[in-house]
mmCIF file of C-alpha atoms (C1' of nucleotides) in Angstrom:
data_model
loop_
_atom_site.group_PDB
_atom_site.id
_atom_site.type_symbol
_atom_site.label_atom_id
_atom_site.label_comp_id
_atom_site.label_asym_id
_atom_site.label_seq_id
_atom_site.Cartn_x
_atom_site.Cartn_y
_atom_site.Cartn_z
ATOM 1 C CA UNK A 1 145.477 190.297 164.630
ATOM 2 C CA UNK A 2 142.868 190.193 162.040
ATOM 3 C CA UNK A 3 142.467 188.775 158.629
ATOM 4 C CA UNK A 4 145.270 189.823 156.374
ATOM 5 C CA UNK A 5 144.236 187.807 153.467
ATOM 6 C CA UNK A 6 146.149 184.684 154.181
ATOM 7 C CA UNK A 7 144.914 181.217 153.867
ATOM 8 C CA UNK A 8 145.389 178.744 156.563
ATOM 9 C CA UNK A 9 145.089 175.038 156.539
ATOM 10 C CA UNK A 10 145.220 172.984 159.592
ATOM 11 C CA UNK A 11 146.244 169.456 159.111
ATOM 12 C CA UNK A 12 145.852 167.206 162.036
ATOM 13 C CA UNK A 13 148.024 164.304 161.057
ATOM 14 C CA UNK A 14 146.371 161.009 160.498
ATOM 15 C CA UNK A 15 143.440 159.573 158.743
ATOM 16 C CA UNK A 16 140.615 161.700 157.602
ATOM 17 C CA UNK A 17 137.484 161.113 159.513
ATOM 18 C CA UNK A 18 134.776 163.649 159.312
ATOM 19 C CA UNK A 19 134.239 167.153 158.326
ATOM 20 C CA UNK A 20 133.049 168.968 161.284
ATOM 21 C CA UNK A 21 133.172 172.568 161.997
ATOM 22 C CA UNK A 22 134.082 174.419 165.013
ATOM 23 C CA UNK A 23 135.312 177.773 165.788
ATOM 24 C CA UNK A 24 138.163 178.578 167.995
ATOM 25 C CA UNK A 25 140.352 181.396 168.824
ATOM 26 C CA UNK A 26 143.861 180.752 167.759
ATOM 27 C CA UNK A 27 146.699 183.105 168.161
ATOM 28 C CA UNK A 28 144.472 186.030 168.502
ATOM 29 C CA UNK A 29 142.507 185.095 165.470
ATOM 30 C CA UNK A 30 139.200 183.425 165.364
ATOM 31 C CA UNK A 31 139.600 180.514 163.078
ATOM 32 C CA UNK A 32 137.221 177.980 161.856
ATOM 33 C CA UNK A 33 138.399 174.477 162.211
ATOM 34 C CA UNK A 34 137.286 171.638 160.064
ATOM 35 C CA UNK A 35 137.582 168.020 160.842
ATOM 36 C CA UNK A 36 137.589 166.150 157.646
ATOM 37 C CA UNK A 37 136.309 162.694 157.185
ATOM 38 C CA UNK A 38 138.109 160.211 155.054
ATOM 39 C CA UNK A 39 134.838 159.198 153.558
ATOM 40 C CA UNK A 40 134.239 162.718 152.491
ATOM 41 C CA UNK A 41 137.463 163.095 150.640
ATOM 42 C CA UNK A 42 137.993 162.055 147.132
ATOM 43 C CA UNK A 43 141.739 162.055 146.785
ATOM 44 C CA UNK A 44 141.529 161.137 143.186
ATOM 45 C CA UNK A 45 139.999 164.483 142.602
ATOM 46 C CA UNK A 46 142.455 166.699 144.270
ATOM 47 C CA UNK A 47 144.926 166.208 146.993
ATOM 48 C CA UNK A 48 145.631 168.382 149.918
ATOM 49 C CA UNK A 49 148.830 169.254 148.222
ATOM 50 C CA UNK A 50 147.057 170.171 145.043
ATOM 51 C CA UNK A 51 144.816 172.256 147.077
ATOM 52 C CA UNK A 52 147.607 174.042 148.768
ATOM 53 C CA UNK A 53 149.399 174.692 145.577
ATOM 54 C CA UNK A 54 146.351 175.933 143.887
ATOM 55 C CA UNK A 55 146.593 179.558 142.987
ATOM 56 C CA UNK A 56 142.945 180.128 143.424
ATOM 57 C CA UNK A 57 142.277 178.522 146.672
ATOM 58 C CA UNK A 58 138.833 179.313 147.805
ATOM 59 C CA UNK A 59 135.675 177.680 148.808
ATOM 60 C CA UNK A 60 135.499 175.893 145.516
ATOM 61 C CA UNK A 61 138.969 174.585 145.856
ATOM 62 C CA UNK A 62 138.318 173.331 149.267
ATOM 63 C CA UNK A 63 135.274 171.601 147.949
ATOM 64 C CA UNK A 64 137.426 169.900 145.425
ATOM 65 C CA UNK A 65 140.086 169.123 147.907
ATOM 66 C CA UNK A 66 137.684 167.375 150.129
ATOM 67 C CA UNK A 67 135.573 165.987 147.409
ATOM 68 C CA UNK A 68 132.676 168.038 148.491
ATOM 69 C CA UNK A 69 129.848 169.227 146.487
ATOM 70 C CA UNK A 70 127.645 172.117 147.344
ATOM 71 C CA UNK A 71 124.682 169.869 147.158
ATOM 72 C CA UNK A 72 125.989 167.535 149.742
ATOM 73 C CA UNK A 73 124.181 167.347 152.955
ATOM 74 C CA UNK A 74 125.097 169.914 155.508
ATOM 75 C CA UNK A 75 127.412 171.689 153.207
ATOM 76 C CA UNK A 76 127.196 175.384 153.473
ATOM 77 C CA UNK A 77 129.292 178.393 153.260
ATOM 78 C CA UNK A 78 129.291 181.687 154.861
ATOM 79 C CA UNK A 79 131.146 184.892 154.663
ATOM 80 C CA UNK A 80 132.450 186.504 157.711
ATOM 81 C CA UNK A 81 133.562 190.044 157.859
ATOM 82 C CA UNK A 82 132.926 190.315 154.197
ATOM 83 C CA UNK A 83 136.037 188.563 153.127
ATOM 84 C CA UNK A 84 136.088 185.145 154.607
ATOM 85 C CA UNK A 85 134.711 182.179 152.867
ATOM 86 C CA UNK A 86 133.526 179.388 155.019
ATOM 87 C CA UNK A 87 132.181 175.996 154.394
ATOM 88 C CA UNK A 88 131.063 173.003 156.252
ATOM 89 C CA UNK A 89 130.066 169.525 155.596
ATOM 90 C CA UNK A 90 129.143 166.919 158.028
ATOM 91 C CA UNK A 91 129.241 163.529 156.469
ATOM 92 C CA UNK A 92 127.860 160.761 158.513
ATOM 93 C CA UNK A 93 128.151 160.217 162.180
ATOM 94 C CA UNK A 94 131.236 159.922 164.220
ATOM 95 C CA UNK A 95 131.262 156.204 164.046
ATOM 96 C CA UNK A 96 134.842 156.235 163.009
ATOM 97 C CA UNK A 97 135.298 157.548 166.426
ATOM 98 C CA UNK A 98 137.981 159.222 168.340
ATOM 99 C CA UNK A 99 140.266 162.010 167.497
ATOM 100 C CA UNK A 100 142.844 159.699 166.173
ATOM 101 C CA UNK A 101 143.685 160.474 162.670
ATOM 102 C CA UNK A 102 141.697 163.511 162.162
ATOM 103 C CA UNK A 103 142.305 166.318 159.828
ATOM 104 C CA UNK A 104 141.581 169.727 160.987
ATOM 105 C CA UNK A 105 141.492 172.273 158.252
ATOM 106 C CA UNK A 106 140.951 175.932 158.450
ATOM 107 C CA UNK A 107 140.105 178.077 155.563
ATOM 108 C CA UNK A 108 140.884 181.645 156.150
ATOM 109 C CA UNK A 109 140.448 182.999 152.755
ATOM 110 C CA UNK A 110 140.423 186.524 151.648
ATOM 111 C CA UNK A 111 138.464 187.261 148.583
ATOM 112 C CA UNK A 112 139.453 190.831 148.320
ATOM 113 C CA UNK A 113 143.197 190.792 148.260
ATOM 114 C CA UNK A 114 145.456 188.250 146.667
ATOM 115 C CA UNK A 115 144.831 188.737 143.016
ATOM 116 C CA UNK A 116 146.416 185.920 141.098
ATOM 117 C CA UNK A 117 147.785 185.034 144.438
ATOM 118 C CA UNK A 118 151.414 185.371 143.955
ATOM 119 C CA UNK A 119 151.002 184.541 147.556
ATOM 120 C CA UNK A 120 151.946 181.056 146.593
ATOM 121 C CA UNK A 121 155.278 182.373 145.518
ATOM 122 C CA UNK A 122 157.759 184.453 147.336
ATOM 123 C CA UNK A 123 157.993 187.698 145.499
ATOM 124 C CA UNK A 124 154.522 188.856 146.192
ATOM 125 C CA UNK A 125 154.522 189.808 149.738
ATOM 126 C CA UNK A 126 157.609 190.741 151.578
ATOM 127 C CA UNK A 127 155.594 193.736 152.287
ATOM 128 C CA UNK A 128 156.697 192.622 155.644
ATOM 129 C CA UNK A 129 159.978 194.020 156.745
ATOM 130 C CA UNK A 130 161.932 190.854 156.852
ATOM 131 C CA UNK A 131 162.371 188.615 153.896
ATOM 132 C CA UNK A 132 163.513 191.250 151.453
ATOM 133 C CA UNK A 133 165.445 189.572 148.679
ATOM 134 C CA UNK A 134 168.554 191.544 149.372
ATOM 135 C CA UNK A 135 168.212 191.640 153.100
ATOM 136 C CA UNK A 136 168.415 187.906 152.927
ATOM 137 C CA UNK A 137 169.210 186.060 156.082
ATOM 138 C CA UNK A 138 171.245 188.367 158.172
ATOM 139 C CA UNK A 139 173.451 191.314 158.005
ATOM 140 C CA UNK A 140 170.979 193.585 156.315
ATOM 141 C CA UNK A 141 170.568 195.741 159.326
ATOM 142 C CA UNK A 142 169.324 198.498 157.151
ATOM 143 C CA UNK A 143 166.611 196.125 156.183
ATOM 144 C CA UNK A 144 164.918 196.501 159.493
ATOM 145 C CA UNK A 145 164.070 200.113 159.193
ATOM 146 C CA UNK A 146 164.403 200.359 155.496
ATOM 147 C CA UNK A 147 161.799 197.777 154.905
ATOM 148 C CA UNK A 148 159.490 199.282 157.376
ATOM 149 C CA UNK A 149 159.653 202.526 155.548
ATOM 150 C CA UNK A 150 159.006 200.676 152.376
ATOM 151 C CA UNK A 151 156.029 199.002 153.894
ATOM 152 C CA UNK A 152 154.153 202.224 153.996
ATOM 153 C CA UNK A 153 151.555 202.470 151.363
ATOM 154 C CA UNK A 154 151.729 198.817 150.604
ATOM 155 C CA UNK A 155 148.921 196.562 151.533
ATOM 156 C CA UNK A 156 150.076 193.880 153.829
ATOM 157 C CA UNK A 157 150.038 190.564 152.131
ATOM 158 C CA UNK A 158 150.958 187.224 153.522
ATOM 159 C CA UNK A 159 152.269 184.017 152.216
ATOM 160 C CA UNK A 160 149.794 181.217 152.204
ATOM 161 C CA UNK A 161 149.947 179.631 155.563
ATOM 162 C CA UNK A 162 148.835 176.353 156.873
ATOM 163 C CA UNK A 163 149.315 174.620 160.109
ATOM 164 C CA UNK A 164 149.647 171.094 161.309
ATOM 165 C CA UNK A 165 148.039 170.226 164.544
ATOM 166 C CA UNK A 166 149.919 167.288 165.885
ATOM 167 C CA UNK A 167 150.067 165.432 169.081
ATOM 168 C CA UNK A 168 153.638 165.676 170.095
ATOM 169 C CA UNK A 169 155.808 165.943 173.119
ATOM 170 C CA UNK A 170 158.325 168.004 171.284
ATOM 171 C CA UNK A 171 157.574 171.391 169.865
ATOM 172 C CA UNK A 172 159.891 171.221 166.945
ATOM 173 C CA UNK A 173 158.588 168.773 164.412
ATOM 174 C CA UNK A 174 161.276 167.396 162.168
ATOM 175 C CA UNK A 175 160.298 168.063 158.602
ATOM 176 C CA UNK A 176 163.630 167.667 156.913
ATOM 177 C CA UNK A 177 164.424 171.331 156.664
ATOM 178 C CA UNK A 178 166.678 173.283 158.907
ATOM 179 C CA UNK A 179 165.231 176.110 160.890
ATOM 180 C CA UNK A 180 166.643 178.946 162.867
ATOM 181 C CA UNK A 181 164.683 180.350 165.707
ATOM 182 C CA UNK A 182 164.418 184.091 165.525
ATOM 183 C CA UNK A 183 161.869 184.907 168.122
ATOM 184 C CA UNK A 184 159.557 183.801 170.799
ATOM 185 C CA UNK A 185 156.495 185.469 172.118
ATOM 186 C CA UNK A 186 154.027 184.809 174.822
ATOM 187 C CA UNK A 187 150.665 183.994 173.383
ATOM 188 C CA UNK A 188 147.618 185.716 174.625
ATOM 189 C CA UNK A 189 145.330 183.434 176.586
ATOM 190 C CA UNK A 190 147.901 180.718 176.522
ATOM 191 C CA UNK A 191 150.570 179.760 179.007
ATOM 192 C CA UNK A 192 152.672 178.424 176.171
ATOM 193 C CA UNK A 193 154.929 180.680 174.140
ATOM 194 C CA UNK A 194 154.979 180.771 170.381
ATOM 195 C CA UNK A 195 158.292 180.271 168.674
ATOM 196 C CA UNK A 196 159.234 181.731 165.332
ATOM 197 C CA UNK A 197 161.527 179.906 162.962
ATOM 198 C CA UNK A 198 163.000 180.753 159.611
ATOM 199 C CA UNK A 199 164.420 178.358 157.082
ATOM 200 C CA UNK A 200 168.186 178.606 157.306
ATOM 201 C CA UNK A 201 168.690 178.092 153.610
ATOM 202 C CA UNK A 202 169.825 181.254 151.946
ATOM 203 C CA UNK A 203 167.172 183.120 150.030
ATOM 204 C CA UNK A 204 164.517 180.842 151.350
ATOM 205 C CA UNK A 205 162.020 182.941 153.204
ATOM 206 C CA UNK A 206 159.851 180.180 154.527
ATOM 207 C CA UNK A 207 158.889 180.669 158.104
ATOM 208 C CA UNK A 208 157.092 178.657 160.628
ATOM 209 C CA UNK A 209 155.555 179.253 163.961
ATOM 210 C CA UNK A 210 155.328 176.632 166.616
ATOM 211 C CA UNK A 211 153.065 176.811 169.555
ATOM 212 C CA UNK A 212 151.448 174.420 171.910
ATOM 213 C CA UNK A 213 147.726 174.396 172.148
ATOM 214 C CA UNK A 214 146.566 175.689 175.454
ATOM 215 C CA UNK A 215 143.363 173.736 175.102
ATOM 216 C CA UNK A 216 145.188 170.520 174.565
ATOM 217 C CA UNK A 217 148.771 170.847 175.732
ATOM 218 C CA UNK A 218 149.579 167.550 174.134
ATOM 219 C CA UNK A 219 149.105 169.073 170.717
ATOM 220 C CA UNK A 220 151.484 171.295 168.877
ATOM 221 C CA UNK A 221 150.402 173.732 166.217
ATOM 222 C CA UNK A 222 153.016 174.253 163.560
ATOM 223 C CA UNK A 223 152.193 176.939 161.073
ATOM 224 C CA UNK A 224 154.160 177.169 157.853
ATOM 225 C CA UNK A 225 154.302 180.306 155.813
ATOM 226 C CA UNK A 226 155.641 180.366 152.306
ATOM 227 C CA UNK A 227 157.162 177.699 150.174
ATOM 228 C CA UNK A 228 160.672 176.417 150.059
ATOM 229 C CA UNK A 229 162.513 177.346 146.899
ATOM 230 C CA UNK A 230 165.165 174.736 147.367
ATOM 231 C CA UNK A 231 165.442 171.017 147.803
ATOM 232 C CA UNK A 232 165.644 169.331 151.121
ATOM 233 C CA UNK A 233 169.017 169.854 152.708
ATOM 234 C CA UNK A 234 171.283 166.950 151.997
ATOM 235 C CA UNK A 235 172.463 166.853 155.550
ATOM 236 C CA UNK A 236 169.275 166.012 157.241
ATOM 237 C CA UNK A 237 169.083 165.807 160.934
ATOM 238 C CA UNK A 238 168.175 162.317 161.894
ATOM 239 C CA UNK A 239 169.160 161.061 158.480
ATOM 240 C CA UNK A 240 165.751 161.434 157.016
ATOM 241 C CA UNK A 241 167.210 160.870 153.615
ATOM 242 C CA UNK A 242 167.989 157.351 154.561
ATOM 243 C CA UNK A 243 164.568 156.626 155.877
ATOM 244 C CA UNK A 244 162.305 158.122 153.329
ATOM 245 C CA UNK A 245 162.213 156.523 149.964
ATOM 246 C CA UNK A 246 163.551 158.620 147.130
ATOM 247 C CA UNK A 247 160.077 159.311 145.920
ATOM 248 C CA UNK A 248 159.383 161.134 149.101
ATOM 249 C CA UNK A 249 162.454 163.269 149.022
ATOM 250 C CA UNK A 250 162.507 164.231 145.422
ATOM 251 C CA UNK A 251 160.356 166.873 143.886
ATOM 252 C CA UNK A 252 156.812 165.876 143.259
ATOM 253 C CA UNK A 253 155.081 166.623 139.983
ATOM 254 C CA UNK A 254 153.834 169.792 141.518
ATOM 255 C CA UNK A 255 157.046 170.668 143.181
ATOM 256 C CA UNK A 256 159.109 169.410 145.977
ATOM 257 C CA UNK A 257 157.633 168.234 149.156
ATOM 258 C CA UNK A 258 157.912 171.371 151.124
ATOM 259 C CA UNK A 259 155.832 170.198 154.000
ATOM 260 C CA UNK A 260 155.127 167.090 155.911
ATOM 261 C CA UNK A 261 151.720 166.774 154.397
ATOM 262 C CA UNK A 262 153.324 166.725 150.999
ATOM 263 C CA UNK A 263 155.413 163.857 152.091
ATOM 264 C CA UNK A 264 152.276 162.303 153.344
ATOM 265 C CA UNK A 265 150.579 162.672 150.029
ATOM 266 C CA UNK A 266 153.468 161.057 148.280
ATOM 267 C CA UNK A 267 153.492 158.053 150.470
ATOM 268 C CA UNK A 268 152.966 154.813 148.680
ATOM 269 C CA UNK A 269 149.517 153.363 149.155
ATOM 270 C CA UNK A 270 148.195 156.570 150.492
ATOM 271 C CA UNK A 271 145.867 157.218 147.638
ATOM 272 C CA UNK A 272 145.266 153.585 147.172
ATOM 273 C CA UNK A 273 143.997 153.238 150.668
ATOM 274 C CA UNK A 274 141.953 156.319 150.407
ATOM 275 C CA UNK A 275 140.256 155.029 147.352
ATOM 276 C CA UNK A 276 139.683 151.549 148.515
ATOM 277 C CA UNK A 277 138.551 152.162 151.965
ATOM 278 C CA UNK A 278 135.651 149.979 152.864
ATOM 279 C CA UNK A 279 132.520 151.950 153.540
ATOM 280 C CA UNK A 280 132.214 152.738 157.175
ATOM 281 C CA UNK A 281 135.493 151.084 157.868
ATOM 282 C CA UNK A 282 138.576 152.660 159.191
ATOM 283 C CA UNK A 283 140.868 153.905 156.530
ATOM 284 C CA UNK A 284 143.894 152.633 158.312
ATOM 285 C CA UNK A 285 143.878 149.532 160.320
ATOM 286 C CA UNK A 286 144.132 150.069 164.022
ATOM 287 C CA UNK A 287 143.768 153.760 163.516
ATOM 288 C CA UNK A 288 147.244 153.974 162.180
ATOM 289 C CA UNK A 289 148.193 157.153 160.521
ATOM 290 C CA UNK A 290 149.324 156.965 156.918
ATOM 291 C CA UNK A 291 152.878 157.206 158.008
ATOM 292 C CA UNK A 292 152.435 154.483 160.521
ATOM 293 C CA UNK A 293 150.912 152.382 157.807
ATOM 294 C CA UNK A 294 153.857 153.111 155.665
ATOM 295 C CA UNK A 295 156.256 152.187 158.402
ATOM 296 C CA UNK A 296 154.418 149.022 159.131
ATOM 297 C CA UNK A 297 154.123 147.970 155.549
ATOM 298 C CA UNK A 298 157.735 148.609 154.909
ATOM 299 C CA UNK A 299 158.857 147.298 158.221
ATOM 300 C CA UNK A 300 161.164 150.138 158.964
ATOM 301 C CA UNK A 301 163.225 148.672 161.732
ATOM 302 C CA UNK A 302 164.647 151.522 163.708
ATOM 303 C CA UNK A 303 161.758 153.010 165.499
ATOM 304 C CA UNK A 304 163.927 155.027 167.767
ATOM 305 C CA UNK A 305 165.469 156.799 164.880
ATOM 306 C CA UNK A 306 162.119 157.423 163.399
ATOM 307 C CA UNK A 307 160.960 158.968 166.566
ATOM 308 C CA UNK A 308 163.704 161.472 166.263
ATOM 309 C CA UNK A 309 162.573 162.725 162.970
ATOM 310 C CA UNK A 310 158.894 162.063 162.776
ATOM 311 C CA UNK A 311 156.308 163.778 164.871
ATOM 312 C CA UNK A 312 154.661 161.496 167.317
ATOM 313 C CA UNK A 313 151.478 162.044 165.392
ATOM 314 C CA UNK A 314 152.866 159.672 162.874
ATOM 315 C CA UNK A 315 154.384 157.277 165.276
ATOM 316 C CA UNK A 316 151.920 156.963 168.014
ATOM 317 C CA UNK A 317 152.213 153.670 169.750
ATOM 318 C CA UNK A 318 149.262 151.456 170.043
ATOM 319 C CA UNK A 319 148.850 149.925 173.458
ATOM 320 C "C1'" DC B 1 184.517 179.809 165.448
ATOM 321 C "C1'" DG B 2 180.310 179.192 163.264
ATOM 322 C "C1'" DA B 3 175.640 177.954 163.968
ATOM 323 C "C1'" DC B 4 172.051 178.337 166.786
ATOM 324 C "C1'" DT B 5 169.063 179.987 170.840
ATOM 325 C "C1'" DT B 6 167.517 183.381 174.124
ATOM 326 C "C1'" DT B 7 165.512 187.576 175.183
ATOM 327 C "C1'" DG B 8 164.435 192.390 175.463
ATOM 328 C "C1'" DA B 9 163.297 195.992 172.440
ATOM 329 C "C1'" DC B 10 161.103 197.781 168.603
ATOM 330 C "C1'" DC B 11 157.497 198.443 165.189
ATOM 331 C "C1'" DA B 12 153.008 198.034 162.695
ATOM 332 C "C1'" DG B 13 148.265 196.921 162.669
ATOM 333 C "C1'" DC B 14 144.044 196.769 164.930
ATOM 334 C "C1'" DG B 15 140.292 197.736 168.148
ATOM 335 C "C1'" DC B 16 138.385 200.717 171.454
ATOM 336 C "C1'" DG C 1 145.253 208.682 170.275
ATOM 337 C "C1'" DC C 2 146.317 204.924 173.062
ATOM 338 C "C1'" DG C 3 147.046 200.390 174.446
ATOM 339 C "C1'" DC C 4 147.376 195.698 173.145
ATOM 340 C "C1'" DT C 5 149.181 192.094 170.399
ATOM 341 C "C1'" DG C 6 151.747 189.724 166.783
ATOM 342 C "C1'" DG C 7 155.860 189.627 164.400
ATOM 343 C "C1'" DT C 8 160.694 190.684 163.853
ATOM 344 C "C1'" DC C 9 165.330 192.312 164.933
ATOM 345 C "C1'" DA C 10 169.724 191.908 166.890
ATOM 346 C "C1'" DA C 11 172.949 191.627 170.730
ATOM 347 C "C1'" DA C 12 174.394 188.430 173.908
ATOM 348 C "C1'" DG C 13 174.777 183.883 175.301
ATOM 349 C "C1'" DT C 14 175.272 178.854 174.452
ATOM 350 C "C1'" DC C 15 176.770 174.774 172.219
ATOM 351 C "C1'" DG C 16 179.424 171.519 169.483
#
DNA sequence: CGACTTTGACCAGCGC
DNA sequence: GCGCTGGTCAAAGTCG
């Protein structure tokens, strides 16, 4: 596949460490991965969520998101293939160490397409066969061919996508929504298949892909596409509603927490910690992820239950 | 019986 | 034009 004008973000759950750049082939695409340092992020400026909801996500937005400035050391951008905007910043050394709690972000931005980027909303694309408003979930068998015919002449546009790279034994990360698997494909250059899921809520066209990294089989790449147009299902598997505080399950000022990272951004103390991190120090004691911090600070008792619903990225045990 | 998964087939886009 | 690959469909199977 090539660039279709989507925008990907890769969030590797945990504390932000450094922005570092590397390039890797992922799912047939060559993506640029960014490891983002906590010290390089100014959450008071713009959150990841803000960033993702931004309708004009581009290099500038990413700068804002990560609190970067073009004048910062080792910040640069490049354009690849004429329509990709790249950036990099390397702030400080790797003294924070390890891969624990690192954010990996990919910007795969198309400058050409995506006008006002209805991409952030549903209606825009659906140039793809599926999703059609009427076709809805199932039944619309005519949708298969009908949509394909309709596709002709239309430029393919994609929902904004972003992925979470998490260390997890299980492929399916519990995010509070219910998903129906609708396909599975072998991935080129990878022994692990990629699974395709669709949100089971009617008229919600959010999709996600789940695949295990062949480079690091312990990590799972979950790619979300689109935004939920509905609240979290009341009947959550693993009773997430009982574990997360109301503030994490109710719509945020910018909308409801459609994705785990949104939950993350709504976690109490998250911003506080980000802002008050001691220079050079670890943002979260003992390399705990924000969620771990949250769990610890709130002394959530039932770890086993948490494990059921929270990716191990958030619940990694310390020896 | 409904919801969900599995799996082979199909199609479109892309590169050669 | 052809082959490869990603993405999706839908029938059949499975599960609770």
